[in-house]
XYZ file of C-alpha atoms in Angstrom:
730
model
C 0.052 -0.002 -0.003
C 1.212 3.470 -0.826
C 0.711 7.139 -0.280
C -2.857 7.186 -1.536
C -3.983 4.663 1.105
C -2.175 6.513 3.879
C -3.867 9.733 2.820
C -7.273 8.062 2.812
C -6.761 6.740 6.309
C -5.569 10.227 7.422
C -8.624 11.877 5.873
C -10.852 9.270 7.583
C -9.169 10.029 10.921
C -9.765 13.743 10.560
C -13.404 13.299 9.539
C -13.955 10.848 12.394
C -12.526 13.357 14.892
C -14.611 16.161 13.463
C -17.748 13.977 13.794
C -16.932 13.011 17.312
C -16.186 16.642 18.143
C -19.576 17.768 16.911
C -21.303 15.125 19.019
C -19.199 16.033 21.997
C -19.868 19.788 21.607
C -23.636 19.041 21.427
C -23.491 16.814 24.428
C -21.601 19.550 26.325
C -24.221 22.095 25.416
C -27.006 19.826 26.563
C -25.085 19.070 29.727
C -24.774 22.763 30.467
C -28.599 23.159 30.176
C -29.147 20.244 32.552
C -26.618 21.644 35.066
C -28.363 25.016 35.039
C -31.833 23.499 35.101
C -31.354 21.072 38.009
C -31.170 23.667 40.868
C -34.081 25.678 39.378
C -36.198 22.585 39.034
C -35.314 21.323 42.460
C -36.281 24.658 43.966
C -39.626 24.637 42.113
C -40.262 21.098 43.423
C -39.478 22.233 46.899
C -41.874 25.109 46.687
C -44.598 22.727 45.488
C -43.949 20.251 48.335
C -43.926 23.020 50.878
C -47.319 24.062 49.592
C -48.881 20.594 49.909
C -50.568 20.184 53.279
C -49.618 17.053 55.228
C -53.284 15.906 55.193
C -52.661 14.987 51.461
C -50.817 11.966 52.731
C -54.157 10.551 53.761
C -55.364 10.688 50.193
C -52.331 8.714 49.001
C -52.869 6.074 51.613
C -56.627 6.011 51.145
C -57.198 7.380 54.660
C -55.166 4.815 56.581
C -52.839 7.348 58.259
C -53.691 9.250 61.441
C -51.943 12.543 61.229
C -53.297 14.587 64.134
C -50.062 14.144 66.153
C -47.925 14.930 63.156
C -49.579 18.292 62.598
C -49.518 19.155 66.251
C -45.716 18.541 66.230
C -45.361 21.372 63.724
C -44.941 19.414 60.554
C -47.514 21.133 58.279
C -46.474 20.116 54.784
C -45.279 17.160 52.764
C -41.928 18.979 52.521
C -41.704 19.090 56.298
C -42.288 15.356 56.574
C -39.483 14.575 54.089
C -37.112 16.934 55.896
C -37.985 15.377 59.271
C -36.931 11.903 58.268
C -37.652 8.613 60.109
C -35.871 9.420 63.345
C -37.760 12.649 64.106
C -41.103 11.125 63.006
C -40.589 8.318 65.420
C -40.284 10.821 68.250
C -43.851 12.097 67.704
C -46.139 10.677 70.380
C -48.460 7.999 69.032
C -46.473 7.497 65.761
C -45.080 4.057 65.388
C -42.606 2.546 62.897
C -45.331 1.271 60.613
C -46.938 4.794 60.435
C -43.513 6.326 59.781
C -42.894 3.965 56.872
C -46.269 4.593 55.354
C -45.960 8.317 55.842
C -42.557 8.554 54.164
C -43.544 6.181 51.367
C -46.605 8.377 50.664
C -44.519 11.503 50.839
C -41.941 10.083 48.422
C -44.709 9.136 45.988
C -46.035 12.721 46.068
C -42.437 13.973 45.607
C -41.902 11.810 42.577
C -45.117 12.942 41.078
C -44.204 16.597 41.569
C -40.680 15.979 40.092
C -42.404 14.612 36.931
C -45.000 17.313 36.546
C -43.524 20.616 37.844
C -42.612 23.032 35.050
C -39.834 25.634 35.121
C -41.032 29.090 34.036
C -38.540 31.746 33.129
C -39.557 35.282 34.214
C -38.053 37.708 31.731
C -38.943 40.657 33.875
C -37.269 39.319 37.016
C -34.113 37.416 35.915
C -31.762 36.052 38.638
C -28.364 34.339 38.340
C -29.996 30.877 38.096
C -32.467 31.550 35.286
C -29.894 33.678 33.496
C -27.478 30.785 33.458
C -30.194 28.564 32.075
C -31.218 31.032 29.406
C -27.577 31.422 28.345
C -27.178 27.647 28.109
C -30.364 27.272 26.073
C -29.296 30.197 23.834
C -26.368 28.193 22.511
C -28.724 25.397 21.213
C -31.421 27.742 19.990
C -29.001 29.898 18.087
C -27.368 26.842 16.569
C -30.770 25.900 15.276
C -32.057 22.740 13.517
C -29.067 22.729 11.203
C -26.768 21.950 14.067
C -29.048 19.215 15.251
C -29.048 17.644 11.806
C -25.302 17.916 11.759
C -25.025 16.095 15.090
C -27.349 13.326 13.946
C -25.295 12.845 10.766
C -22.074 13.079 12.660
C -23.142 10.373 15.067
C -24.213 8.086 12.209
C -21.029 8.744 10.327
C -18.839 8.110 13.403
C -20.591 4.818 13.936
C -19.673 3.807 10.356
C -16.119 5.168 10.458
C -15.058 3.629 13.795
C -14.745 0.025 12.594
C -13.369 1.048 9.206
C -10.655 3.190 10.891
C -9.732 0.232 13.128
C -9.551 -2.251 10.235
C -7.688 0.146 7.997
C -5.197 1.017 10.734
C -2.248 -1.050 9.332
C -2.457 1.033 6.074
C -1.760 4.148 8.041
C 2.021 3.432 7.956
C 4.415 1.590 5.703
C 6.039 -0.422 8.479
C 2.739 -1.260 10.120
C 1.547 -2.744 6.838
C 4.773 -4.735 6.386
C 4.475 -6.189 9.886
C 0.739 -7.090 9.527
C -0.269 -10.647 8.666
C -1.917 -11.665 5.505
C -5.418 -11.566 6.980
C -4.933 -8.145 8.472
C -3.595 -6.769 5.188
C -6.664 -8.065 3.300
C -8.932 -6.495 5.872
C -7.031 -3.254 5.681
C -7.316 -3.118 1.888
C -10.998 -3.872 1.933
C -11.501 -1.235 4.712
C -9.545 1.425 2.774
C -11.711 0.794 -0.281
C -14.900 1.187 1.685
C -13.446 4.114 3.560
C -12.684 6.045 0.291
C -16.230 5.418 -0.781
C -17.592 6.796 2.472
C -15.251 9.806 2.327
C -16.350 10.619 -1.215
C -19.994 10.343 -0.058
C -19.252 12.637 2.846
C -17.504 15.227 0.586
C -20.455 15.239 -1.815
C -22.796 15.913 1.094
C -20.378 18.723 2.284
C -20.260 17.113 5.732
C -16.784 18.453 6.720
C -18.029 21.973 6.317
C -21.261 21.166 7.999
C -19.471 19.666 11.020
C -17.111 22.587 11.292
C -19.949 25.164 11.217
C -22.001 23.194 13.830
C -19.033 23.037 16.159
C -18.525 26.835 15.865
C -22.246 27.434 16.490
C -22.326 25.051 19.518
C -19.309 26.728 21.110
C -20.389 30.301 20.534
C -22.282 31.768 23.473
C -24.270 34.973 23.743
C -22.363 38.202 23.842
C -23.978 39.135 27.224
C -26.745 38.145 29.663
C -28.948 40.828 28.187
C -28.458 39.407 24.657
C -29.598 35.944 25.837
C -32.665 37.364 27.607
C -33.519 39.590 24.609
C -33.377 36.558 22.267
C -35.377 34.519 24.787
C -38.149 37.094 24.691
C -38.261 37.082 20.910
C -38.127 33.225 20.520
C -39.369 31.896 23.855
C -41.237 29.031 22.257
C -37.906 27.672 20.864
C -36.383 27.877 24.275
C -39.245 26.145 26.116
C -39.420 23.515 23.376
C -35.757 22.589 23.910
C -36.196 22.779 27.708
C -39.058 20.211 27.472
C -37.019 18.008 25.246
C -33.860 18.044 27.422
C -35.619 17.731 30.728
C -37.772 14.855 29.499
C -40.882 16.437 30.979
C -42.876 16.276 27.812
C -46.674 16.451 27.695
C -48.708 13.344 28.445
C -48.120 10.958 25.532
C -51.739 10.035 25.062
C -52.830 13.667 25.011
C -50.002 14.664 22.645
C -51.198 11.795 20.290
C -54.770 12.955 20.396
C -55.966 9.902 22.398
C -55.765 7.816 19.169
C -56.388 4.100 19.383
C -53.208 2.130 19.994
C -53.079 0.553 16.557
C -53.237 3.843 14.734
C -50.850 5.605 17.235
C -48.296 2.859 16.716
C -48.480 3.116 12.907
C -48.047 6.864 13.156
C -45.046 6.576 15.575
C -43.203 4.361 13.119
C -43.775 6.686 10.187
C -40.379 8.258 9.117
C -40.315 12.054 8.946
C -37.598 13.486 6.658
C -36.335 17.008 7.666
C -34.014 17.672 4.806
C -36.002 20.574 3.377
C -37.291 21.832 6.696
C -35.801 24.877 8.550
C -37.736 24.587 11.818
C -37.545 22.236 14.753
C -40.740 20.548 15.766
C -42.164 19.839 19.168
C -43.025 16.278 19.891
C -46.770 16.684 19.323
C -46.088 18.568 16.062
C -43.846 15.848 14.762
C -46.590 13.331 15.655
C -49.174 15.423 13.797
C -47.033 15.533 10.651
C -46.483 11.707 10.864
C -50.244 11.271 11.268
C -50.914 13.113 8.010
C -48.273 11.044 6.282
C -49.318 7.712 7.627
C -53.078 8.239 7.109
C -52.795 10.083 3.817
C -56.092 11.984 3.995
C -56.868 13.636 7.314
C -58.290 16.523 9.280
C -55.819 18.183 11.655
C -58.084 19.903 14.227
C -55.520 21.194 16.723
C -56.654 24.118 18.822
C -55.586 27.532 17.613
C -51.952 28.371 18.615
C -50.500 24.837 18.372
C -48.734 25.336 15.026
C -50.904 23.560 12.424
C -49.115 25.504 9.611
C -45.744 24.296 10.809
C -47.004 20.767 10.877
C -48.291 21.050 7.295
C -44.944 22.466 6.165
C -43.177 19.475 7.750
C -45.435 17.176 5.716
C -44.672 19.178 2.551
C -40.895 19.077 3.231
C -41.020 15.265 3.816
C -42.875 14.623 0.562
C -40.561 16.906 -1.268
C -37.586 14.835 0.045
C -39.340 11.749 -1.324
C -39.434 13.297 -4.820
C -42.870 14.945 -4.940
C -42.743 18.288 -6.741
C -46.247 19.795 -6.833
C -48.293 20.971 -3.797
C -51.437 23.017 -3.502
C -52.504 25.053 -0.388
C -55.924 26.677 -0.404
C -56.872 29.105 2.333
C -58.838 32.351 2.995
C -57.453 35.411 1.320
C -56.691 36.920 4.695
C -53.933 34.371 5.374
C -52.467 34.128 1.853
C -49.389 36.202 2.729
C -48.891 34.395 6.033
C -48.766 31.015 4.156
C -46.241 32.215 1.608
C -44.030 33.808 4.243
C -44.187 30.737 6.492
C -43.331 28.291 3.697
C -40.405 30.532 2.671
C -39.103 30.938 6.201
C -39.684 27.387 7.456
C -38.612 25.338 4.448
C -36.415 25.290 1.411
C -39.426 24.794 -0.937
C -40.319 27.088 -3.779
C -43.652 28.901 -3.110
C -45.935 30.612 -5.641
C -48.878 32.875 -4.935
C -51.865 32.122 -7.269
C -53.877 35.240 -6.639
C -54.987 38.291 -8.531
C -55.204 39.010 -12.256
C -52.005 36.935 -13.063
C -53.103 33.846 -11.154
C -53.609 31.843 -14.310
C -50.097 32.598 -15.509
C -48.784 31.697 -12.049
C -50.840 28.486 -12.259
C -49.195 27.551 -15.568
C -45.774 28.290 -14.100
C -46.585 26.036 -11.140
C -47.791 23.243 -13.447
C -44.509 23.434 -15.369
C -41.947 23.974 -12.632
C -43.658 22.744 -9.445
C -43.473 24.129 -5.938
C -46.010 24.993 -3.216
C -48.861 26.898 -4.823
C -50.979 29.052 -2.429
C -54.383 30.214 -3.531
C -57.814 31.184 -2.273
C -61.064 29.163 -2.178
C -62.620 31.380 -4.879
C -59.553 31.188 -7.194
C -59.352 27.362 -6.769
C -62.703 27.138 -8.594
C -61.138 28.586 -11.752
C -58.309 26.108 -11.938
C -58.650 22.662 -13.606
C -58.654 19.668 -11.245
C -55.274 17.813 -11.229
C -54.609 14.493 -12.759
C -54.101 11.418 -10.601
C -50.825 11.508 -8.676
C -49.918 15.004 -9.966
C -50.218 16.776 -6.609
C -48.173 15.428 -3.739
C -50.343 17.097 -1.062
C -53.506 19.175 -1.075
C -53.778 21.454 2.015
C -56.941 23.166 2.985
C -56.622 25.781 5.789
C -59.650 26.875 7.772
C -61.359 23.815 6.383
C -64.550 24.393 8.432
C -65.437 27.101 5.881
C -66.148 24.315 3.315
C -68.592 22.336 5.516
C -71.525 23.256 3.312
C -71.620 20.845 0.449
C -73.887 23.027 -1.632
C -71.456 25.875 -1.710
C -69.307 26.149 -4.824
C -66.090 26.605 -2.880
C -66.899 23.285 -1.044
C -67.542 21.562 -4.369
C -64.205 22.758 -5.766
C -62.309 21.550 -2.662
C -64.111 18.195 -2.790
C -63.180 17.780 -6.425
C -59.457 18.478 -5.729
C -59.470 16.181 -2.719
C -60.835 13.368 -4.808
C -58.074 13.577 -7.393
C -55.249 13.942 -4.837
C -53.772 10.946 -3.129
C -52.947 12.985 -0.030
C -54.973 15.756 1.588
C -54.564 17.719 4.804
C -57.566 19.624 6.035
C -56.820 22.082 8.947
C -59.253 23.735 11.341
C -58.927 25.100 14.862
C -62.666 25.104 15.211
C -63.819 22.235 17.456
C -66.045 19.886 15.438
C -66.969 17.235 17.953
C -70.435 18.371 18.543
C -71.366 19.176 14.900
C -71.500 15.772 13.449
C -73.463 16.686 10.335
C -70.970 19.388 9.395
C -68.012 17.230 10.350
C -69.453 14.331 8.267
C -69.420 16.666 5.243
C -65.721 17.387 5.750
C -64.797 13.784 6.349
C -66.817 12.799 3.284
C -64.256 14.627 1.087
C -61.475 12.434 2.447
C -63.034 9.044 3.346
C -66.598 8.371 2.299
C -66.762 5.147 4.195
C -65.998 6.732 7.609
C -68.403 9.609 6.871
C -71.247 7.275 6.102
C -70.488 5.259 9.295
C -70.406 8.367 11.446
C -73.803 8.576 13.297
C -75.280 11.720 14.863
C -75.222 9.956 18.174
C -71.452 9.474 18.230
C -70.740 12.884 19.660
C -73.370 12.441 22.278
C -71.569 9.341 23.480
C -68.654 11.396 24.501
C -65.380 12.637 23.046
C -63.702 9.286 23.491
C -66.252 7.482 21.424
C -66.350 10.230 18.827
C -62.573 10.224 18.455
C -62.446 6.475 18.207
C -65.012 6.598 15.393
C -63.108 9.256 13.398
C -59.538 8.375 14.522
C -58.398 7.198 11.088
C -58.937 10.712 9.716
C -59.029 13.183 12.641
C -56.471 14.388 15.058
C -57.055 17.188 17.652
C -54.977 18.303 20.583
C -55.716 21.116 23.089
C -53.335 23.701 24.448
C -53.767 22.705 28.079
C -52.659 19.150 27.116
C -49.486 19.835 25.108
C -48.253 23.377 25.995
C -47.472 22.780 29.658
C -43.791 23.928 29.170
C -44.483 26.819 26.750
C -44.610 30.376 27.960
C -47.920 32.146 28.104
C -47.212 34.548 25.273
C -47.148 33.758 21.520
C -46.924 36.666 19.036
C -48.041 36.418 15.389
C -47.832 39.155 12.723
C -50.882 38.721 10.408
C -49.865 40.147 7.042
C -52.816 40.997 4.859
C -52.946 42.176 1.239
C -55.049 45.267 0.805
C -58.282 44.850 -1.045
C -59.199 47.085 -3.912
C -61.228 49.400 -1.729
C -58.411 49.361 0.924
C -55.942 50.341 -1.741
C -58.120 53.175 -2.947
C -58.543 54.599 0.617
C -54.795 54.192 1.163
C -53.902 56.138 -1.991
C -56.238 58.983 -1.040
C -54.602 59.234 2.346
C -51.104 59.189 0.769
C -52.114 61.830 -1.706
C -53.375 64.109 1.101
C -50.182 63.491 3.054
C -52.198 62.435 6.086
C -50.097 59.919 7.995
C -52.742 58.974 10.523
C -55.279 58.380 7.723
C -52.664 56.118 6.051
C -52.385 54.067 9.256
C -56.208 53.420 9.503
C -56.943 53.195 5.814
C -57.388 49.444 6.160
C -60.612 50.142 8.017
C -61.787 53.162 6.103
C -64.153 51.069 3.957
C -65.438 48.230 6.196
C -67.351 46.424 3.509
C -64.121 45.493 1.696
C -61.602 45.559 4.530
C -59.026 42.729 4.486
C -57.904 43.512 8.036
C -61.414 43.496 9.329
C -62.135 40.102 7.722
C -59.088 38.616 9.392
C -60.116 40.178 12.728
C -63.509 38.572 12.480
C -61.967 35.260 11.812
C -59.715 35.500 14.838
C -62.547 36.534 17.103
C -64.813 33.816 15.833
C -62.302 31.098 16.198
C -61.496 32.275 19.783
C -65.182 32.219 20.589
C -65.478 28.660 19.158
C -62.782 27.681 21.682
C -64.543 29.497 24.558
C -61.793 32.190 24.794
C -62.035 35.903 25.463
C -60.497 38.460 23.166
C -59.287 42.062 23.604
C -58.952 44.297 20.549
C -56.642 47.290 20.725
C -56.371 50.188 18.295
C -54.925 53.716 18.569
C -57.887 55.090 16.824
C -61.400 55.557 18.280
C -63.031 55.369 14.834
C -61.318 52.144 14.072
C -62.759 50.589 17.289
C -66.217 51.805 16.230
C -65.834 50.145 12.885
C -64.787 46.866 14.630
C -67.738 47.136 16.980
C -70.179 47.651 14.124
C -68.709 44.697 12.345
C -68.894 42.421 15.364
C -72.046 43.602 17.057
C -75.103 42.061 15.397
C -78.576 41.421 16.794
C -78.893 41.691 19.774
C -76.918 44.854 19.726
C -74.180 43.788 22.186
C -73.611 40.228 21.031
C -72.263 38.253 18.106
C -74.520 35.735 16.516
C -72.771 32.976 18.488
C -73.446 34.642 21.846
C -70.122 36.438 22.212
C -70.680 39.613 24.246
C -68.910 42.799 23.054
C -67.809 45.365 25.603
C -66.440 48.942 25.182
C -64.880 50.605 23.477
C -62.735 51.932 26.343
C -61.213 55.258 25.412
C -59.443 58.067 27.210
C -62.781 59.837 27.494
C -64.196 57.043 29.678
C -63.649 57.756 33.457
C -61.225 55.329 35.158
C -63.859 53.881 37.472
C -66.225 53.110 34.591
C -63.256 51.558 32.699
C -62.619 49.155 35.524
C -66.389 48.258 35.817
C -66.345 47.514 32.063
C -63.310 45.243 32.481
C -64.853 43.554 35.490
C -68.097 42.889 33.525
C -66.032 41.567 30.593
C -64.085 39.208 32.894
C -67.267 38.039 34.603
C -69.095 37.371 31.326
C -69.799 33.644 30.974
C -68.105 32.162 27.897
C -66.380 34.065 25.121
C -66.412 37.805 25.059
C -64.684 40.755 23.198
C -63.353 43.932 24.794
C -62.624 46.861 22.548
C -60.067 49.280 23.909
C -58.031 52.313 22.752
C -54.468 51.148 23.294
C -53.352 54.280 25.193
C -56.337 54.096 27.567
C -56.298 50.330 28.371
C -52.563 49.782 27.907
C -51.746 50.931 31.439
C -53.329 50.267 34.778
C -55.982 47.697 33.889
C -55.681 43.890 34.409
C -57.036 42.072 31.438
C -55.927 38.513 32.299
C -59.353 37.219 31.343
C -58.238 37.654 27.807
C -56.209 34.951 26.139
C -56.364 36.410 22.628
C -55.126 39.911 21.839
C -55.570 41.640 18.509
C -53.702 44.872 17.691
C -55.398 46.570 14.762
C -52.285 48.425 13.448
C -48.625 48.716 14.396
C -47.955 51.402 16.970
C -45.330 54.167 16.639
C -43.888 53.362 20.080
C -43.025 49.636 20.736
C -43.420 50.277 24.412
C -47.125 51.065 23.955
C -47.725 47.616 22.385
C -45.672 45.841 25.015
C -47.514 47.561 27.891
C -50.890 46.765 26.335
C -50.060 43.187 25.823
C -48.772 43.065 29.422
C -52.302 43.892 30.622
C -53.344 40.356 29.544
C -49.961 38.596 29.864
C -49.543 38.826 33.644
C -49.927 36.907 36.857
C -53.331 35.328 37.075
C -53.499 34.367 33.449
C -54.188 30.652 33.222
C -54.042 30.099 29.460
C -51.329 31.069 26.919
C -51.876 34.497 25.434
C -51.840 34.773 21.720
C -51.160 38.252 20.230
C -52.168 38.957 16.570
C -50.897 42.192 15.067
C -52.747 43.061 11.897
C -50.491 44.357 9.230
C -50.941 45.381 5.569
C -48.279 44.569 2.962
C -46.535 47.069 0.844
C -47.431 50.297 2.660
C -47.170 52.230 5.846
C -47.449 49.154 8.060
C -44.497 47.445 6.351
C -42.399 50.592 6.453
C -43.244 51.284 10.168
C -42.344 47.705 11.166
C -39.072 47.761 9.218
C -37.973 51.130 10.566
C -38.788 50.246 14.198
C -37.034 46.896 13.903
C -33.757 48.727 12.977
C -33.381 49.469 16.638
C -31.208 46.720 18.124
C -32.645 43.866 20.136
C -30.569 44.904 23.086
C -31.736 48.484 23.168
C -35.296 47.343 22.823
C -34.950 44.875 25.632
C -33.245 47.385 27.822
C -35.824 50.080 27.231
C -38.718 47.745 28.097
C -37.053 46.796 31.392
C -36.148 50.242 32.392
C -38.154 51.828 35.226
C -37.862 55.149 33.377
C -39.228 53.567 30.214
C -42.106 52.054 32.095
C -42.978 55.457 33.535
C -42.307 57.530 30.422
C -42.291 55.437 27.225
C -41.991 58.560 25.124
C -38.443 58.981 26.391
C -37.016 56.027 24.476
C -38.857 56.010 21.170
C -38.328 57.709 17.841
C -39.809 61.061 16.989
C -43.395 60.665 15.798
C -43.275 63.655 13.514
C -39.899 62.801 11.805
C -41.006 59.185 11.365
C -44.399 60.146 9.930
C -42.927 62.770 7.529
C -40.340 60.323 6.156
C -42.841 57.478 5.634
C -45.395 59.741 3.959
C -42.773 61.124 1.499
C -41.486 57.692 0.685
C -44.983 56.389 0.031
C -45.821 59.314 -2.188
C -42.698 58.585 -4.194
C -43.341 54.818 -4.303
C -46.923 55.230 -5.510
C -46.171 58.147 -7.819
C -48.812 60.199 -6.066
C -48.492 63.964 -6.227
C -48.853 65.470 -2.794
C -52.031 67.548 -2.336
C -50.193 69.353 0.430
C -47.241 68.917 2.813
C -46.952 65.647 4.713
C -48.410 65.796 8.183
C -48.415 63.435 11.144
C -51.894 64.510 12.086
């Protein structure tokens, strides 16, 4: 053997060491998280045990213990009993060894249960050295992202293949070693070198050396400061909590995360492979299961409660099918979420996405037919496209699928026709369908006619377990309270909407007049065609379907009145589904009356909507009854938005808070968001934590007049609109 063989062995050694280093770097990052988490978790467990009265030990032992003497001795909680230990417990009058053994066994059972269930919550407003260390450790893994995780997985697999080859090829590493080796060892070395070269070539083609090097750099790079880590945590808290749940092993209840599916279906779903090659986002366990469910069952309804990431699960399915060689996908959704879909697919995957909307939609459809990708269109536009041939479309996705429950509607008929010709279909709806069997049967009928015909009206009456068993082959639904136990209580979503024709006309008039404030509220100037108002209605209706309360914020009184008129139907103060509407709260409403309105809103049974001017309700009121927040337009001062959201996202809130900010593409909203985002994350985080900023938010924000004038002038230039008069911020 000559120089070529020695070089191959040397290259194999370098690649093997790089692979092992990546795995070791990842293991080190995970170990750092565990080391930081342990004292925080132990302290949380201790607080829980100190809050459990000693009488609970009777429940664990089914009333067999007599604890009067124990309480009289000063041991009030389960934590006290564990601290006391057997010696002190035996000193209590009337307590014998058998009672001591039973008491400690019961206390340890409760302690074990608390260890398994207690969740660590990170308070961004009150960081301490312990939680800061945990956030810094998590930051390394979050910042490294799913690419590093993929690199680690590939490194582990490669190292496993390289290890025996390197050992067998060892004699070829040196001339004298080869001379001294026996015939059998030489033969094994030659064969190993041949296989090693093939493996090295394969690794080079996959660019694994570069991938491993970058992953190691990312896994060893920490945040620049504590403040940087906390600022990133605030922006991407779901990623941090997802990693925390995975590393701690305190995941949601498996049965709940799997939608209480029958064992045979759940097992088939668990064994379904999920390829992440084209995906750019990590999945939580229940999300990965949802994607596998869609793949294993082929035609399904994903009915997860709003806020659980149905779109991400759909993108995971698209990415997997693309990795298998599928090239054409179709997504149909309401016009109000078209932009969100295109942005999510672009941000969360490497897939090509095309918008089939507007006057050029047929040209875009032809482009999609020829080149493939993820086509995103509306229900109305879908009716104008020819149904696909068999096997042509890898996945047909229908968002807000409950809107096609009426089989007589033309949009429903178009969806049914596409679903029939597609081998795979994924219907998504956050609206609970369990008690609407007739409507649900119509949806299921588009996917599996046999199950639909077998679904009787009495199945829902028999209880959710019976209903889910009947529809299990095609239906998966999970609730927030079952699967989001480790997530923070705040999730933000920017809802990007395309202006309708009437919106665009109103916006141009505002730009022409140079009226900045009119530009900001142009999306509501003509309610009958308002894209923002349509999306707001959908959010409120879906929250109502899930029994949740909503608060709607706007800077403008007239916008709130438009929203009220749109929501308030007969009777005057209620939606058709019984959702009460309160407000609007404005600066003109006396403080005492504002609080009474909030109290009435909180006390209202079932879903309700509170309308509030953001300056008036953003400070001083507790709105923790709300779990859905809608901000009608971006605010000039980020602190105003943060303070308003904080009214709902505060102690006493028992459900995750979802914040939807309604934004219009291509105009003042987009420019405002972009300009305000230019401020660094660190300054933004610092300002929001500053006592001065809390008291006087105006002190840390950009000049309203300068910002307004600049945006008006840029919009006039972009639209080619001659100014009627000078730009004004009024």
